[in-house]
Coordinates of C-alpha atoms and ligand atoms in Angstrom, one line a residue:
X1 CA 39.2 41.5 4.4
X2 CA 42.8 40.3 4.1
X3 CA 44.0 42.9 6.6
X4 CA 41.3 41.8 9.1
X5 CA 42.4 38.2 8.9
X6 CA 46.1 39.1 9.3
X7 CA 45.2 41.2 12.3
X8 CA 43.1 38.5 13.9
X9 CA 45.6 35.8 13.2
X10 CA 48.3 37.8 14.9
X11 CA 46.1 38.3 17.9
X12 CA 45.2 34.6 17.8
X13 CA 48.9 33.7 18.0
X14 CA 49.0 35.5 21.4
X15 CA 46.1 33.3 22.5
X16 CA 48.0 30.1 22.0
X17 CA 48.2 29.3 25.7
X18 CA 44.6 28.3 25.6
X19 CA 45.1 25.6 23.0
X20 CA 45.0 21.9 23.9
X21 CA 48.0 20.7 25.9
X22 CA 50.4 18.0 24.9
X23 CA 50.0 14.3 26.0
X24 CA 49.0 13.9 29.6
X25 CA 51.3 11.7 31.5
X26 CA 49.9 12.0 35.1
X27 CA 48.4 8.9 36.8
X28 CA 45.0 9.1 38.3
X29 CA 43.4 7.5 41.4
X30 CA 39.9 7.5 39.9
X31 CA 38.8 6.7 36.4
X32 CA 35.9 8.0 34.3
X33 CA 34.2 6.4 31.3
X34 CA 32.0 8.5 29.0
X35 CA 29.7 7.4 26.2
X36 CA 28.2 10.0 23.7
X37 CA 24.9 9.9 21.9
X38 CA 23.3 12.3 19.4
X39 CA 25.1 14.9 17.2
X40 CA 28.7 15.7 16.7
X41 CA 28.3 18.6 19.2
X42 CA 27.8 16.1 21.9
X43 CA 30.9 14.2 20.9
X44 CA 32.8 17.5 21.0
X45 CA 31.3 18.3 24.4
X46 CA 32.5 14.9 25.7
X47 CA 36.1 16.0 24.9
X48 CA 35.6 19.2 26.9
X49 CA 34.1 17.1 29.8
X50 CA 37.1 14.8 29.6
X51 CA 39.4 17.9 29.9
X52 CA 37.5 19.2 33.0
X53 CA 37.6 15.8 34.7
X54 CA 41.3 15.3 34.0
X55 CA 42.1 18.8 35.4
X56 CA 40.3 17.6 38.6
X57 CA 42.4 14.5 38.8
X58 CA 40.2 11.8 37.1
X59 CA 41.7 9.7 34.3
X60 CA 39.9 8.5 31.2
X61 CA 39.2 4.8 30.6
X62 CA 37.6 3.0 27.6
X63 CA 36.5 0.2 29.9
X64 CA 33.3 0.9 31.9
X65 CA 34.1 -2.0 34.2
X66 CA 37.1 -0.3 35.7
X67 CA 35.5 3.1 36.0
X68 CA 34.5 4.9 39.2
X69 CA 32.5 7.4 37.2
X70 CA 30.2 6.5 34.3
X71 CA 28.8 9.2 32.2
X72 CA 26.2 9.1 29.4
X73 CA 26.2 12.2 27.3
X74 CA 22.7 12.1 26.0
X75 CA 20.4 13.2 23.1
X76 CA 16.7 14.2 23.1
X77 CA 16.2 14.9 19.4
X78 CA 13.8 12.0 18.9
X79 CA 11.9 9.8 21.3
X80 CA 14.0 6.8 20.1
X81 CA 17.2 8.6 21.1
X82 CA 16.0 8.9 24.7
X83 CA 14.8 5.2 24.7
X84 CA 18.3 4.1 23.6
X85 CA 19.9 5.9 26.5
X86 CA 17.4 4.5 29.0
X87 CA 18.0 1.0 27.8
X88 CA 21.8 1.5 28.0
X89 CA 21.3 2.8 31.6
X90 CA 19.8 -0.5 32.7
X91 CA 22.8 -2.3 31.4
X92 CA 24.9 -0.5 34.0
X93 CA 22.7 -1.9 36.8
X94 CA 24.9 -5.0 37.3
X95 CA 28.1 -3.0 37.1
X96 CA 26.9 -0.8 39.9
X97 CA 26.0 -3.8 42.0
X98 CA 29.5 -5.2 41.7
X99 CA 31.0 -1.7 42.3
X100 CA 28.7 0.1 44.7
X101 CA 31.0 3.2 44.9
X102 CA 30.5 3.8 41.2
X103 CA 28.7 7.0 40.3
X104 CA 26.5 7.3 37.2
X105 CA 25.9 10.7 35.6
X106 CA 23.5 11.7 32.9
X107 CA 24.8 14.6 30.9
X108 CA 23.7 16.6 27.8
X109 CA 20.3 17.2 26.2
X110 CA 18.2 14.6 28.0
X111 CA 19.5 15.7 31.4
X112 CA 18.5 19.3 30.4
X113 CA 15.1 18.3 29.2
X114 CA 14.1 16.1 32.1
X115 CA 15.9 17.7 35.0
X116 CA 14.9 16.3 38.4
X117 CA 12.4 14.0 36.7
X118 CA 15.3 11.9 35.5
X119 CA 16.5 11.5 39.1
X120 CA 13.0 10.4 40.2
X121 CA 12.5 8.0 37.2
X122 CA 16.0 6.5 37.1
X123 CA 17.1 5.4 40.6
X124 CA 20.5 4.4 39.2
X125 CA 21.4 8.0 38.3
X126 CA 23.6 10.0 40.8
X127 CA 24.1 13.1 38.7
X128 CA 22.1 15.1 36.2
X129 CA 24.2 17.8 34.4
X130 CA 23.0 20.0 31.5
X131 CA 25.2 21.2 28.5
X132 CA 26.1 24.5 30.1
X133 CA 27.0 23.2 33.5
X134 CA 30.0 20.9 32.9
X135 CA 32.4 23.2 34.8
X136 CA 30.6 22.3 38.0
X137 CA 31.1 18.5 37.4
X138 CA 33.9 18.2 40.0
X139 CA 31.7 19.8 42.7
X140 CA 28.7 17.6 41.7
X141 CA 30.9 14.5 41.9
X142 CA 32.0 15.4 45.5
X143 CA 28.4 16.0 46.4
X144 CA 27.3 12.6 44.9
X145 CA 30.3 10.9 46.7
X146 CA 28.8 12.1 50.0
X147 CA 25.5 10.4 49.1
X148 CA 23.6 13.5 47.8
X149 CA 22.3 13.5 44.3
X150 CA 24.1 16.2 42.2
X151 CA 22.1 18.3 39.7
X152 CA 22.9 21.4 37.7
X153 CA 20.8 22.1 34.6
X154 CA 21.3 25.9 34.5
X155 CA 21.6 27.2 30.9
X156 CA 23.9 30.1 30.2
X157 CA 23.9 33.0 27.8
X158 CA 27.7 33.1 27.7
X159 CA 29.3 29.7 28.3
X160 CA 31.3 28.5 25.3
X161 CA 34.1 26.6 27.1
X162 CA 36.4 28.7 24.9
X163 CA 39.3 28.4 27.3
X164 CA 39.1 24.6 27.7
X165 CA 41.4 22.4 25.7
X166 CA 39.5 19.4 24.6
X167 CA 41.0 15.9 25.3
X168 CA 40.7 14.2 22.0
X169 CA 38.8 11.0 22.7
X170 CA 38.9 8.0 20.3
X171 CA 40.8 10.1 17.9
X172 CA 42.2 8.8 14.6
X173 CA 44.8 11.6 14.9
X174 CA 43.8 13.0 11.5
X175 CA 40.3 14.6 11.9
X176 CA 39.0 16.6 14.8
X177 CA 35.8 18.6 15.7
X178 CA 36.1 22.2 16.9
X179 CA 33.0 23.7 18.4
X180 CA 32.5 27.4 17.3
X181 CA 29.1 28.1 18.8
X182 CA 26.5 26.7 21.2
X183 CA 22.7 26.8 21.4
X184 CA 20.2 27.8 18.8
X185 CA 17.9 30.8 18.4
X186 CA 15.8 29.3 15.6
X187 CA 12.5 28.0 16.7
X188 CA 11.9 25.1 14.2
X189 CA 8.5 23.8 15.4
X190 CA 9.6 20.2 15.7
X191 CA 12.9 20.8 17.4
X192 CA 13.9 20.4 21.1
X193 CA 17.4 21.8 20.7
X194 CA 16.6 25.5 21.6
X195 CA 15.2 24.1 24.9
X196 CA 18.0 21.7 25.7
X197 CA 20.9 23.9 24.5
X198 CA 19.6 27.4 25.2
X199 CA 20.3 30.7 23.5
X200 CA 22.8 30.9 20.6
X201 CA 26.2 32.2 21.5
X202 CA 29.5 32.2 19.5
X203 CA 32.9 31.4 20.7
X204 CA 35.9 33.8 20.7
X205 CA 37.4 33.7 17.2
X206 CA 40.9 33.8 18.6
X207 CA 40.4 30.7 20.6
X208 CA 38.9 28.8 17.6
X209 CA 41.9 29.7 15.4
X210 CA 44.3 28.9 18.2
X211 CA 42.7 25.5 18.7
X212 CA 42.9 24.7 14.9
X213 CA 46.5 25.8 14.8
X214 CA 47.3 23.6 17.8
X215 CA 45.6 20.6 16.1
X216 CA 47.7 21.2 12.9
X217 CA 50.9 21.4 15.1
X218 CA 49.9 18.0 16.6
X219 CA 49.6 16.4 13.1
X220 CA 45.8 16.7 12.5
X221 CA 44.9 17.3 8.9
X222 CA 41.2 18.2 9.0
X223 CA 39.0 20.2 11.3
X224 CA 35.2 20.4 11.3
X225 CA 33.8 23.6 12.7
X226 CA 30.7 22.7 14.6
X227 CA 27.5 24.5 15.6
X228 CA 23.7 24.0 15.2
X229 CA 23.7 27.0 12.8
X230 CA 27.3 27.9 11.9
X231 CA 26.3 30.6 9.4
X232 CA 25.0 32.8 12.1
X233 CA 28.4 32.7 13.9
X234 CA 29.3 36.3 14.9
X235 CA 32.0 37.5 17.2
X236 CA 32.7 41.1 18.1
X237 CA 35.7 42.6 19.9
X238 CA 34.5 45.7 21.7
X239 CA 38.0 46.9 22.4
X240 CA 39.0 47.1 18.7
X241 CA 35.6 47.1 17.0
X242 CA 36.7 44.1 15.0
X243 CA 33.8 41.9 13.8
X244 CA 34.1 38.3 12.7
X245 CA 31.4 36.7 10.6
X246 CA 31.3 33.0 9.7
X247 CA 32.9 33.7 6.3
X248 CA 35.7 35.6 8.1
X249 CA 36.2 32.7 10.6
X250 CA 36.2 30.1 7.8
X251 CA 38.9 32.1 6.0
X252 CA 41.0 32.5 9.1
X253 CA 40.9 28.8 9.8
X254 CA 41.7 28.0 6.1
X255 CA 44.8 30.2 6.5
X256 CA 46.2 28.2 9.4
X257 CA 47.8 26.0 6.8
X258 CA 47.0 25.2 3.1
X259 CA 47.1 21.4 3.9
X260 CA 44.7 21.7 6.8
X261 CA 41.3 20.7 5.4
X262 CA 38.3 22.6 6.8
X263 CA 34.8 21.4 7.0
X264 CA 31.7 22.8 8.8
X265 CA 28.3 21.7 10.0
X266 CA 25.4 22.5 10.1
X267 CA 24.3 25.3 7.7
X268 CA 20.7 26.6 7.9
X269 CA 19.6 27.3 4.3
X270 CA 18.3 30.7 5.4
X271 CA 21.7 31.9 6.7
X272 CA 24.3 30.6 4.3
X273 CA 25.6 33.7 2.5
X274 CA 27.3 34.3 -0.9
X275 CA 30.3 35.5 1.1
X276 CA 30.7 32.0 2.6
X277 CA 30.4 30.4 -0.8
X278 CA 33.0 32.7 -2.2
X279 CA 35.4 32.0 0.7
X280 CA 34.8 28.3 0.1
X281 CA 35.6 28.6 -3.7
X282 CA 38.7 30.7 -3.0
X283 CA 40.4 28.2 -0.7
X284 CA 41.3 24.8 -2.0
X285 CA 41.5 23.4 1.5
X286 CA 37.9 24.3 2.4
X287 CA 36.0 21.2 1.5
X288 CA 33.5 21.5 -1.3
X289 CA 30.7 20.1 0.6
X290 CA 27.7 21.6 2.3
X291 CA 25.2 19.9 4.7
X292 CA 22.1 21.9 3.9
X293 CA 19.1 20.3 5.7
X294 CA 15.8 20.9 3.9
X295 CA 13.5 19.0 6.3
X296 CA 10.6 19.0 3.8
X297 CA 10.0 19.8 0.1
X298 CA 6.6 21.3 0.7
X299 CA 6.3 25.0 1.2
X300 CA 3.2 24.5 3.3
X301 CA 5.0 22.1 5.6
X302 CA 8.1 24.2 5.7
X303 CA 5.9 27.1 7.0
X304 CA 4.3 24.9 9.7
X305 CA 7.8 23.8 10.6
X306 CA 8.8 27.5 10.9
X307 CA 11.9 27.0 8.7
X308 CA 11.4 30.5 7.2
X309 CA 12.1 29.5 3.6
X310 CA 10.0 28.1 0.7
X311 CA 10.7 25.2 -1.6
X312 CA 11.6 27.6 -4.4
X313 CA 13.9 29.6 -2.1
X314 CA 15.7 26.5 -1.1
X315 CA 16.1 25.3 -4.7
X316 CA 17.5 28.7 -5.7
X317 CA 20.0 28.4 -2.9
X318 CA 21.1 25.0 -4.2
X319 CA 21.4 26.5 -7.7
X320 CA 23.5 29.4 -6.4
X321 CA 25.9 26.9 -4.6
X322 CA 26.4 25.0 -7.9
X323 CA 27.0 28.3 -9.8
X324 CA 29.8 29.3 -7.4
X325 CA 31.2 25.7 -6.9
X326 CA 30.0 23.4 -9.7
X327 CA 31.8 20.4 -8.0
X328 CA 30.2 21.0 -4.5
X329 CA 28.6 18.1 -2.7
X330 CA 25.3 18.7 -1.0
X331 CA 23.6 16.6 1.7
X332 CA 20.4 17.0 3.7
X333 CA 18.2 16.1 6.6
X334 CA 14.6 15.1 5.9
X335 CA 11.7 14.6 8.3
X336 CA 8.8 12.7 7.0
X337 CA 5.3 12.6 8.4
X338 CA 5.3 16.0 10.1
X339 CA 1.8 17.1 11.3
X340 CA -0.8 17.4 8.5
X341 CA 1.6 16.1 5.8
X342 CA -0.4 14.9 2.8
X343 CA 0.6 12.5 0.0
X344 CA 1.1 15.6 -2.2
X345 CA 3.5 17.2 0.4
X346 CA 5.4 13.9 0.4
X347 CA 5.6 13.9 -3.4
X348 CA 7.0 17.5 -3.1
X349 CA 9.8 16.2 -0.8
X350 CA 10.7 13.4 -3.2
X351 CA 10.7 15.8 -6.1
X352 CA 12.9 18.3 -4.3
X353 CA 15.4 15.6 -3.4
X354 CA 15.7 14.7 -7.1
X355 CA 16.1 18.4 -8.1
X356 CA 18.8 18.9 -5.4
X357 CA 20.5 15.7 -6.3
X358 CA 21.7 15.0 -2.8
X359 CA 24.8 12.9 -2.4
X360 CA 23.6 11.8 1.0
X361 CA 20.7 12.4 3.5
X362 CA 19.8 11.7 7.1
X363 CA 16.2 10.7 7.0
X364 CA 13.8 10.6 9.9
X365 CA 10.2 9.9 10.9
X366 CA 8.7 12.9 12.7
X367 CA 8.9 12.3 16.5
X368 CA 6.8 14.7 18.6
X369 CA 8.9 16.3 21.3
X370 CA 7.2 17.6 24.5
X371 CA 7.3 21.4 24.9
X372 CA 8.1 22.2 21.2
X373 CA 5.9 24.5 19.1
X374 CA 4.6 21.6 17.1
X375 CA 3.6 19.6 20.2
X376 CA 1.7 22.6 21.5
X377 CA 0.1 23.7 18.3
X378 CA -0.5 20.7 16.0
X379 CA -1.6 17.2 16.2
X380 CA 0.9 14.5 15.4
X381 CA -1.7 13.1 13.0
X382 CA 0.2 11.1 10.4
X383 CA -0.3 7.4 11.2
X384 CA 2.8 5.4 12.1
X385 CA 2.4 3.1 9.1
X386 CA 2.1 6.0 6.7
X387 CA 5.3 7.6 8.2
X388 CA 7.0 4.3 7.8
X389 CA 6.1 3.8 4.2
X390 CA 6.9 7.4 3.2
X391 CA 10.3 7.0 5.0
X392 CA 10.9 3.8 3.0
X393 CA 10.2 5.7 -0.3
X394 CA 12.5 8.5 0.8
X395 CA 15.3 6.2 1.8
X396 CA 15.1 4.2 -1.5
X397 CA 15.1 7.4 -3.6
X398 CA 18.2 8.6 -1.6
X399 CA 19.9 5.3 -2.2
X400 CA 19.3 5.7 -5.9
X401 CA 20.5 9.3 -5.9
X402 CA 23.7 8.3 -3.9
X403 CA 24.5 5.6 -6.4
X404 CA 23.9 7.9 -9.4
X405 CA 26.1 10.5 -7.8
X406 CA 28.9 7.9 -7.2
X407 CA 28.6 6.6 -10.7
X408 CA 29.2 10.2 -12.0
X409 CA 32.6 10.0 -10.3
X410 CA 33.7 6.8 -12.1
X411 CA 36.9 7.5 -14.0
X412 CA 37.7 10.7 -12.1
X413 CA 40.7 11.3 -9.9
X414 CA 40.4 12.8 -6.4
X415 CA 42.7 14.1 -3.8
X416 CA 42.0 11.9 -0.8
X417 CA 42.9 12.4 2.8
X418 CA 43.7 9.0 4.4
X419 CA 41.9 8.5 7.7
X420 CA 42.8 5.0 8.5
X421 CA 42.5 1.4 7.4
X422 CA 39.4 0.2 5.7
X423 CA 37.0 -1.5 8.2
X424 CA 36.6 -4.4 5.7
X425 CA 40.2 -5.2 4.9
X426 CA 43.6 -4.4 6.4
X427 CA 45.0 -4.4 2.9
X428 CA 43.0 -1.2 2.0
X429 CA 43.1 2.4 3.1
X430 CA 40.0 4.5 3.7
X431 CA 39.9 8.2 3.1
X432 CA 37.6 11.0 2.0
X433 CA 37.4 13.3 -1.0
X434 CA 36.9 17.1 -0.5
X435 CA 33.2 16.5 -1.2
X436 CA 33.1 14.1 1.7
X437 CA 32.7 10.8 -0.2
X438 CA 34.4 7.8 1.4
X439 CA 37.1 6.2 -0.9
X440 CA 38.6 2.8 -0.3
X441 CA 41.7 1.7 -2.2
X442 CA 44.4 -0.9 -1.9
X443 CA 47.5 -0.1 0.1
X444 CA 49.8 -1.7 -2.5
X445 CA 53.4 -1.4 -1.4
X446 CA 53.5 2.4 -1.1
X447 CA 54.6 3.9 2.1
X448 CA 51.5 5.8 2.9
X449 CA 50.0 6.5 6.3
X450 CA 46.9 8.0 7.9
X451 CA 47.0 11.8 7.5
X452 CA 48.7 11.6 4.0
X453 CA 47.0 13.1 0.9
X454 CA 47.0 10.9 -2.1
X455 CA 45.6 11.0 -5.6
X456 CA 43.1 8.2 -6.2
X457 CA 41.4 7.3 -9.5
X458 CA 37.9 5.9 -9.1
X459 CA 37.2 2.7 -11.0
X460 CA 34.2 1.3 -9.2
X461 CA 31.6 2.2 -6.6
X462 CA 28.8 1.1 -4.4
X463 CA 26.0 3.4 -3.1
X464 CA 28.1 4.4 -0.1
X465 CA 31.7 4.1 -1.2
X466 CA 34.0 4.9 -4.1
X467 CA 36.6 2.3 -4.9
X468 CA 39.8 3.2 -6.6
X469 CA 43.6 3.0 -7.1
X470 CA 46.3 5.4 -6.3
X471 CA 48.0 7.0 -9.2
Ligands
SAH501 N1 20.6 22.5 13.4 C1 20.4 21.5 12.4 C2 19.8 20.3 12.9 C3 20.0 19.7 14.2 S1 19.0 18.3 14.6 C4 19.6 22.2 11.4 O1 18.8 23.1 11.6 O2 19.6 21.7 10.3 C5 19.4 17.2 13.4 C6 18.2 16.7 12.6 O3 17.3 16.0 13.4 C7 17.3 17.8 12.0 O4 17.9 18.4 10.9 C8 16.1 17.1 11.7 O5 16.0 16.6 10.5 C9 16.0 16.0 12.8 N2 15.0 16.2 13.8 C10 15.0 17.3 14.7 N3 13.9 17.2 15.5 C11 13.2 16.1 15.0 C12 12.0 15.5 15.4 N4 11.2 16.0 16.4 N5 11.6 14.4 14.8 C13 12.3 13.8 13.8 N6 13.5 14.4 13.4 C14 13.9 15.5 14.0
SF4_502 FE1 16.7 22.7 15.8 FE2 16.0 24.4 13.8 FE3 17.9 25.0 15.6 FE4 18.4 23.2 13.8 S1 18.0 25.3 13.4 S2 18.8 23.1 16.0 S3 16.4 22.2 13.6 S4 15.7 24.7 16.0
F3S503 FE1 20.7 15.6 20.3 FE2 21.2 17.6 21.8 FE3 22.6 17.2 19.6 S1 19.2 16.8 21.3 S2 21.1 16.2 18.3 S3 22.5 15.9 21.4 S4 22.0 19.2 20.4

């Protein structure tokens, strides 16, 4: 194992040319503005898009009013996500009126799902570009400039944008996302992602490590390795026969520097291995936190959802994580009101949440997505008001669990990475513990700055935040 990592790191060093470049000082004739919706992967993609556009001579702006190109990087995961984007689009109508040369592009999952329909339905839109077609953006912009609508929604089996150095947008200079794989081969019955993002493919391990090393060299202190299902990461070098699993990759990134914190998201419960848990336990800088979405606590619903595990299997996995790392934080995603869900299924979900003791959850009402297995096979038969009241119960239980979890941290001291000033007060710093809890503490007169590690003793808490004092 150690030999393999040494070998791969040596090879990765040779790949450094592909790492992000230093500050860009060129001036640009045309400016682009980009807004991202949906998951962290979309935000990471926007940084790749920014790099492609800069290479073609377009400069980034944070002000849509001065932009010649406006892009919305969209999400399709729930109907509401699409509605939000459509609403936002109408807000650009007056902008386009005052700047008729301005082009509007829809990127990402909604572009992929709706394809030409989007051009027909939204007259404002000049370009529709899917997640695997960003390299063709400069050509599509030229096409749209000449009055022809530009569309490319081809999905790829290979594209990982491995050679593109992301331009870090809205960065705090401390934490960064690094995409390690794209697409998803799981067919969860409710989920649109396999259709919008295509087949799963992993990114060259050398390029991942090189990007993380470059981030460290630029002063970043934390990287989050991103993928829809990071545990099924797999890279194979045919020339040498070297194989890299997610556990290997995690270790390689952890070895970039002991002070570089490493996080990852998302783990599918069926794929997270003991090997990953042991690598996490072995390296202090791999954060003791796992986002392990359960979706439902009922085995019957999990089967309908095609999640491939049972309630008992999931709970055994949580137990195993706690055995290997007793201080590990766990969070989840929960969907309520999936097809045929009964009151008993709902109670199973509440019970599983309690047994897992989640620190945090993202909680959603089921939203039927056209083309998915569930849309084809099952009726969306849980009434809206039942979904709403179940969601309320789930949210209030999670609030209680989060508060209980934070109360257990009272009196404890944590190593906190400072991310920036607290949003509430310029007198306070905001940072995170290894198990991903937000900590706010007074600056006092110490000469600390974002990116510093500091020991903080927790003396108070709310449901979402630990409050403390440096020691
Ligand atoms: N790859 C991740 C999840 C990506 S989508 C995983 O497998 O865990 C993020 C979350 O959105 C999902 O975990 C799920 O809880 C939610 N979600 C996906 N499709 C949904 C739908 N049709 N309705 C409501 N929530 C949905
Ligand atoms: Fe969707 Fe399931 Fe893939 Fe996650 S694992 S992206 S929920 S299909
Ligand atoms: Fe949304 Fe696509 Fe991410 S549907 S959640 S932006 S992969």
